[in-house]
GROMACS .gro file of N, CA and C in nm:
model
  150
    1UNK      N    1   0.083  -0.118   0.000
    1UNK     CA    2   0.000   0.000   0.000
    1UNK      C    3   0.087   0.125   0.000
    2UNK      N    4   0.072   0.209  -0.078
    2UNK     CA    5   0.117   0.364  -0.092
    2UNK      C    6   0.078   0.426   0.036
    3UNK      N    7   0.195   0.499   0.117
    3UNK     CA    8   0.066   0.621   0.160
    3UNK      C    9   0.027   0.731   0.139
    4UNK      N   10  -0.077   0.737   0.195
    4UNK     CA   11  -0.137   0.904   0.207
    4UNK      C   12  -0.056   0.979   0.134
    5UNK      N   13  -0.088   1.060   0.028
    5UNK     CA   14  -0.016   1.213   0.002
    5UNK      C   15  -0.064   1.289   0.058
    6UNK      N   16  -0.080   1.439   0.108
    6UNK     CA   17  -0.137   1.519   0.087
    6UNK      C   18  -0.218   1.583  -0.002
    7UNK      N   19  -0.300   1.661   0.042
    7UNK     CA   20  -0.407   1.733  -0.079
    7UNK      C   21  -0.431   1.838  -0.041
    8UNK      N   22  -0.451   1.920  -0.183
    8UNK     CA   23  -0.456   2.089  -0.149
    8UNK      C   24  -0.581   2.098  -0.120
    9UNK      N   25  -0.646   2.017  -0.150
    9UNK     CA   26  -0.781   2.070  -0.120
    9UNK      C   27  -0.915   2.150  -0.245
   10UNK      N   28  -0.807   2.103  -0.340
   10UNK     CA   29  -0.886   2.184  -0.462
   10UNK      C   30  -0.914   2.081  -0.599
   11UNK      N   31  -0.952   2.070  -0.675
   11UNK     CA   32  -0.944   2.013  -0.778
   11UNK      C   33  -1.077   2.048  -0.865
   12UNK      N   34  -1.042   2.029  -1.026
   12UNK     CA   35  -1.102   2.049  -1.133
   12UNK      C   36  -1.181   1.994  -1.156
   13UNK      N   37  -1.325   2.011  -1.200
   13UNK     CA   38  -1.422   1.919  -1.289
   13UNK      C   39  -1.488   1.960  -1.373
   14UNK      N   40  -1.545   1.868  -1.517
   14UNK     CA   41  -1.601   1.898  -1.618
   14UNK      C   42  -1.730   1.820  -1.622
   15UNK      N   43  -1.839   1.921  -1.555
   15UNK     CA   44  -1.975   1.840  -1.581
   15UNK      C   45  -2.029   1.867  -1.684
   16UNK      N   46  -1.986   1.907  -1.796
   16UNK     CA   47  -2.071   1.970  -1.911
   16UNK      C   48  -2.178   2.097  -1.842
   17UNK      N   49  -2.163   2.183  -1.983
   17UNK     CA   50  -2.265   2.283  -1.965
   17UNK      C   51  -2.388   2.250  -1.930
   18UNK      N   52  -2.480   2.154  -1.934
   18UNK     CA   53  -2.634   2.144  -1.905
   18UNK      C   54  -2.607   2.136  -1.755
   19UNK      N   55  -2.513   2.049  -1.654
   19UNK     CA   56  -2.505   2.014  -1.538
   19UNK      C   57  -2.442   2.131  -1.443
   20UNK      N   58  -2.377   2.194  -1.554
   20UNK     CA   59  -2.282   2.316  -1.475
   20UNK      C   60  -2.396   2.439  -1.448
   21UNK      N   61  -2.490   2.458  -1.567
   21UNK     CA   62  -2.582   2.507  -1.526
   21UNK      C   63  -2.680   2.492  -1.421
   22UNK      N   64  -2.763   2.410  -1.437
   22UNK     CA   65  -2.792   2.367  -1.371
   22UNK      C   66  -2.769   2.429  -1.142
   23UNK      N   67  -2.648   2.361  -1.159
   23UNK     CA   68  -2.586   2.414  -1.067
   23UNK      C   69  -2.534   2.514  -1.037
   24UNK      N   70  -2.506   2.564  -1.119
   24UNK     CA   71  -2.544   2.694  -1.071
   24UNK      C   72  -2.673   2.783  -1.007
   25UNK      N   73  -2.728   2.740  -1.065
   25UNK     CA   74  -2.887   2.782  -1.085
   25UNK      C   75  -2.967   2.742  -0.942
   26UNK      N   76  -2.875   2.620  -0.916
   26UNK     CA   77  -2.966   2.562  -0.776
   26UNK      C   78  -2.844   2.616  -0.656
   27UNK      N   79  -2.766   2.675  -0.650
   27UNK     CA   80  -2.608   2.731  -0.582
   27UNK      C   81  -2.711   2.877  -0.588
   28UNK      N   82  -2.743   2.978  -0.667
   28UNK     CA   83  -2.789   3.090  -0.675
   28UNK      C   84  -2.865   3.097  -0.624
   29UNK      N   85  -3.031   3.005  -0.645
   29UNK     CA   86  -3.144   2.991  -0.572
   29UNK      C   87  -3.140   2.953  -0.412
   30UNK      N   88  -3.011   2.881  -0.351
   30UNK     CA   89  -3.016   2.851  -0.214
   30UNK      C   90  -2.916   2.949  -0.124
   31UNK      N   91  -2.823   3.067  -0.263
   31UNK     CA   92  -2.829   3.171  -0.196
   31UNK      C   93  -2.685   3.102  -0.139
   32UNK      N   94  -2.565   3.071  -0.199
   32UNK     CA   95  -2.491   2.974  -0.186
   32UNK      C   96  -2.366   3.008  -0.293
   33UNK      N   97  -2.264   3.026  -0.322
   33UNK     CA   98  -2.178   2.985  -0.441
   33UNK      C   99  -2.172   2.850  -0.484
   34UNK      N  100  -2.116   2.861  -0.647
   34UNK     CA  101  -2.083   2.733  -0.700
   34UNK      C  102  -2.005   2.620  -0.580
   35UNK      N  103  -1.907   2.665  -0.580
   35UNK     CA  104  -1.803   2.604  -0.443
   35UNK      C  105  -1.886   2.552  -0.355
   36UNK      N  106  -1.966   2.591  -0.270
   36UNK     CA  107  -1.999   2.545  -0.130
   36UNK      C  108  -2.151   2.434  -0.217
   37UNK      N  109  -2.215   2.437  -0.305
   37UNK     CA  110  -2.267   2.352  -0.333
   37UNK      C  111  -2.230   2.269  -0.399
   38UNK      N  112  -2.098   2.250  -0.462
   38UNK     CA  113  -2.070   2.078  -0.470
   38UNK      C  114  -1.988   2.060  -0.363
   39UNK      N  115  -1.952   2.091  -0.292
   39UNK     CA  116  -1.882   2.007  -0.143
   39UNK      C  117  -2.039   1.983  -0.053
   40UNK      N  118  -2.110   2.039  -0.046
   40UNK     CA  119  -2.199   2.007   0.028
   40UNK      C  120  -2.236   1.874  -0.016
   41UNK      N  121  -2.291   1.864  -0.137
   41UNK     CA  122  -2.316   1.725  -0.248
   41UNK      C  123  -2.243   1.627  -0.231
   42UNK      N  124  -2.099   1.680  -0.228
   42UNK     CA  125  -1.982   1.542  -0.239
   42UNK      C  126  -1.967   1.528  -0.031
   43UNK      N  127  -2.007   1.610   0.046
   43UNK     CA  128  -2.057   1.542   0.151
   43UNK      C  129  -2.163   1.477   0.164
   44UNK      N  130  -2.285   1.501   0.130
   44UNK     CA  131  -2.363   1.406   0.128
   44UNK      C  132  -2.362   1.281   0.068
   45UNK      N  133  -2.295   1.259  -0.067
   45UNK     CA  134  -2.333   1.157  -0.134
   45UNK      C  135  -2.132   1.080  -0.062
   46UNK      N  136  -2.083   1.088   0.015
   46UNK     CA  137  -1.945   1.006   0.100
   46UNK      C  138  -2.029   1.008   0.208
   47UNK      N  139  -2.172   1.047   0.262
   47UNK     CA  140  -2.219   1.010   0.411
   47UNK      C  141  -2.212   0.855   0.395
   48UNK      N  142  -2.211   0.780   0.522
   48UNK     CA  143  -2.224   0.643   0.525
   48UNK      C  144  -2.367   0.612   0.557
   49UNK      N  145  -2.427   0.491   0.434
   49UNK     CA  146  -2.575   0.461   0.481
   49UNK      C  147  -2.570   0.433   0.582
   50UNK      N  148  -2.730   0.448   0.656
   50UNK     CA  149  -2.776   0.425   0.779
   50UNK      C  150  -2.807   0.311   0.787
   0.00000   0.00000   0.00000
């Protein structure tokens, strides 16, 4: 097993324009930036089922 690197904490993604929209759109409406609504997302969807 490798270990652990570190991480900056940042990284790139390409959801295509329909999804990027999208999200935006639901980031604007909850009054939120792009940023804090996909970490919120990528916390929810790494929660462990109940």
């Amino acid at each position: 097993m490798e270990p652990e690197h570190s991480f900056k904490g940042s990284f790139n993604i390409r959801p295509g324009t329909q999804l990027h929209r999208q999200a935006a759109i639901a980031a604007q409406q909850r009054g939120i930036n792009l940023n804090a609504l996909v970490t919120e997302a990528l916390e929810n969807y790494l929660q462990p089922s109940k």
